[in-house]
Short mmCIF file of C-alpha atoms in Angstrom, two decimals:
data_model
loop_
_atom_site.label_atom_id
_atom_site.label_comp_id
_atom_site.label_asym_id
_atom_site.label_seq_id
_atom_site.Cartn_x
_atom_site.Cartn_y
_atom_site.Cartn_z
CA MET A 21 -27.05 -94.14 33.16
CA LYS A 22 -27.80 -93.69 29.48
CA VAL A 23 -26.34 -90.73 27.60
CA LEU A 24 -27.06 -89.42 24.12
CA VAL A 25 -24.22 -87.58 22.42
CA THR A 26 -25.22 -85.70 19.29
CA GLY A 27 -22.31 -85.09 16.97
CA GLY A 28 -20.50 -88.00 18.60
CA ALA A 29 -18.68 -88.92 15.38
CA GLY A 30 -16.86 -85.59 15.35
CA PHE A 31 -13.52 -84.75 16.93
CA ILE A 32 -14.83 -83.35 20.22
CA GLY A 33 -17.81 -85.68 20.38
CA SER A 34 -15.72 -88.81 19.92
CA HIS A 35 -13.47 -87.81 22.82
CA VAL A 36 -16.49 -87.09 25.04
CA VAL A 37 -17.93 -90.50 24.15
CA GLU A 38 -14.63 -92.22 24.92
CA LYS A 39 -14.41 -90.58 28.35
CA LEU A 40 -18.01 -91.44 29.23
CA ILE A 41 -17.53 -95.07 28.20
CA GLN A 42 -14.46 -95.20 30.46
CA GLU A 43 -16.76 -93.97 33.25
CA ASN A 44 -19.20 -96.83 32.48
CA TYR A 45 -22.03 -94.80 31.00
CA GLN A 46 -24.21 -96.40 28.34
CA LEU A 47 -23.70 -94.32 25.17
CA VAL A 48 -25.81 -93.64 22.13
CA VAL A 49 -24.30 -91.51 19.37
CA VAL A 50 -26.47 -89.64 16.89
CA ASP A 51 -24.61 -88.12 13.97
CA ASN A 52 -25.48 -87.50 10.33
CA LEU A 53 -21.81 -87.90 9.36
CA SER A 54 -21.76 -84.58 7.50
CA ALA A 55 -18.57 -83.65 9.35
CA GLY A 56 -17.83 -86.64 11.59
CA THR A 57 -16.60 -90.05 10.48
CA LEU A 58 -17.49 -93.64 11.26
CA GLU A 59 -13.90 -94.25 12.35
CA ASN A 60 -14.43 -91.80 15.25
CA ILE A 61 -17.31 -93.78 16.74
CA HIS A 62 -16.33 -95.85 19.75
CA LYS A 63 -16.97 -99.57 19.31
CA ASP A 64 -18.88 -99.72 22.61
CA ALA A 65 -21.29 -96.93 21.69
CA LYS A 66 -24.55 -97.54 19.90
CA PHE A 67 -24.48 -95.50 16.69
CA ILE A 68 -27.53 -94.14 14.91
CA LYS A 69 -27.05 -92.23 11.68
CA MET A 70 -29.61 -89.47 11.99
CA ASP A 71 -29.90 -85.74 11.53
CA ILE A 72 -30.96 -83.85 14.67
CA ARG A 73 -33.71 -82.21 12.59
CA SER A 74 -35.34 -85.58 11.93
CA HIS A 75 -38.84 -86.22 13.24
CA GLN A 76 -37.56 -89.70 14.15
CA LEU A 77 -35.45 -88.14 16.90
CA LEU A 78 -38.43 -88.03 19.28
CA GLU A 79 -39.06 -91.73 18.62
CA LEU A 80 -35.45 -92.41 19.57
CA PHE A 81 -35.86 -90.43 22.81
CA MET A 82 -39.00 -92.37 23.67
CA GLU A 83 -37.37 -95.71 22.88
CA GLU A 84 -34.01 -95.13 24.61
CA LYS A 85 -35.15 -93.08 27.63
CA PHE A 86 -31.95 -91.05 28.02
CA ASP A 87 -30.88 -89.74 31.39
CA TYR A 88 -28.52 -87.15 29.93
CA VAL A 89 -27.91 -85.48 26.58
CA ILE A 90 -24.69 -83.87 25.40
CA HIS A 91 -25.51 -81.75 22.37
CA LEU A 92 -22.49 -81.22 20.12
CA ALA A 93 -24.10 -81.58 16.68
CA ALA A 94 -24.07 -78.37 14.67
CA GLN A 95 -23.26 -76.67 11.42
CA THR A 96 -19.98 -75.05 12.51
CA MET A 97 -18.50 -73.51 9.37
CA VAL A 98 -18.61 -69.70 9.55
CA HIS A 99 -18.23 -69.25 5.78
CA LYS A 100 -21.08 -71.71 5.17
CA SER A 101 -23.31 -69.84 7.64
CA ILE A 102 -22.73 -66.63 5.71
CA ALA A 103 -23.29 -68.25 2.32
CA MET A 104 -26.31 -70.29 3.49
CA PRO A 105 -27.92 -68.63 6.53
CA ASP A 106 -31.14 -70.60 6.08
CA TYR A 107 -29.26 -73.89 6.30
CA ASP A 108 -27.29 -72.72 9.33
CA CYS A 109 -30.53 -71.68 11.06
CA ASP A 110 -32.25 -74.94 10.18
CA VAL A 111 -29.50 -77.18 11.50
CA ASN A 112 -28.43 -75.20 14.54
CA ILE A 113 -31.66 -73.64 15.75
CA SER A 114 -34.40 -75.95 14.44
CA GLY A 115 -32.25 -79.00 15.17
CA THR A 116 -31.66 -77.84 18.73
CA VAL A 117 -35.35 -77.12 19.29
CA ASN A 118 -36.16 -80.58 17.96
CA LEU A 119 -33.68 -82.01 20.45
CA LEU A 120 -35.09 -79.89 23.28
CA GLU A 121 -38.56 -81.20 22.56
CA GLY A 122 -37.25 -84.75 22.82
CA CYS A 123 -35.66 -83.89 26.16
CA ARG A 124 -38.81 -82.20 27.44
CA LYS A 125 -41.21 -84.91 26.34
CA THR A 126 -39.13 -87.71 27.84
CA GLN A 127 -37.98 -86.00 31.04
CA VAL A 128 -34.23 -86.01 30.31
CA ARG A 129 -32.50 -85.09 33.58
CA ARG A 130 -29.79 -82.82 32.19
CA LEU A 131 -28.61 -81.37 28.89
CA VAL A 132 -25.10 -80.11 28.14
CA PHE A 133 -24.80 -77.72 25.20
CA SER A 134 -21.63 -76.71 23.40
CA SER A 135 -21.70 -73.10 22.30
CA THR A 136 -18.87 -71.11 20.71
CA ALA A 137 -16.69 -68.05 21.21
CA ALA A 138 -18.30 -66.80 17.98
CA VAL A 139 -21.25 -65.56 20.08
CA TYR A 140 -18.94 -62.74 21.27
CA GLY A 141 -17.91 -61.63 17.77
CA ASP A 142 -14.64 -59.81 17.26
CA VAL A 143 -13.09 -59.39 20.69
CA THR A 144 -10.15 -57.26 21.71
CA ALA A 145 -9.56 -58.59 25.23
CA LEU A 146 -8.43 -62.12 26.00
CA PRO A 147 -9.37 -64.28 27.69
CA ILE A 148 -13.04 -63.84 26.86
CA MET A 149 -15.14 -63.77 30.01
CA GLU A 150 -18.58 -65.36 30.00
CA ASN A 151 -20.19 -62.06 30.99
CA ALA A 152 -18.67 -60.25 27.98
CA CYS A 153 -21.09 -58.59 25.56
CA THR A 154 -22.36 -60.86 22.82
CA LEU A 155 -22.18 -59.42 19.31
CA PRO A 156 -21.91 -62.22 16.75
CA THR A 157 -20.42 -61.34 13.36
CA SER A 158 -21.64 -64.50 11.57
CA PHE A 159 -24.88 -66.41 11.34
CA TYR A 160 -23.06 -69.33 13.00
CA GLY A 161 -22.37 -67.21 16.10
CA LEU A 162 -25.92 -65.84 16.00
CA SER A 163 -27.45 -69.31 15.72
CA LYS A 164 -25.46 -70.58 18.71
CA LEU A 165 -26.43 -67.50 20.74
CA THR A 166 -30.06 -68.07 19.78
CA CYS A 167 -29.75 -71.66 20.96
CA GLU A 168 -28.43 -70.41 24.30
CA SER A 169 -31.60 -68.29 24.62
CA TYR A 170 -33.80 -71.26 23.72
CA LEU A 171 -32.02 -73.36 26.35
CA ALA A 172 -32.52 -70.70 29.01
CA LEU A 173 -36.21 -70.34 28.24
CA TYR A 174 -36.79 -74.11 28.06
CA HIS A 175 -35.12 -74.39 31.47
CA LYS A 176 -37.36 -71.66 32.87
CA LEU A 177 -40.61 -72.96 31.36
CA TYR A 178 -40.10 -76.69 31.69
#
């Protein structure tokens, strides 16, 4: 089985890649290295330096024919999302839609998406339950919540 991990050069992504390689999956990592590092990329994974917003992403999907996608790539800095909401939206929302189109057009079997507790905003009760009200207080939280809605609608429509 072939798996694409976006953001696979980051802390979480590199650990996901390592576990999947131990389980004998064939791994492709896409990362633009804006936050991740080359040192985090597993030697047995194929690495492609690419931004998830790139139009070349669809070509990669068509060439590699992924079975599964684990989507961890994102702009994750809250302060950056507030200072540059257009950038946050472009990376997190447009990048995710670009990825979803690759999945849809190449019949990827399953997609795993990493959201954030920031979709819930400032909470008073812990632990946060998944059915808690969402009220993001940053564009980062809002962009991840928007991606959740895109994922739900893509699942319903396609």
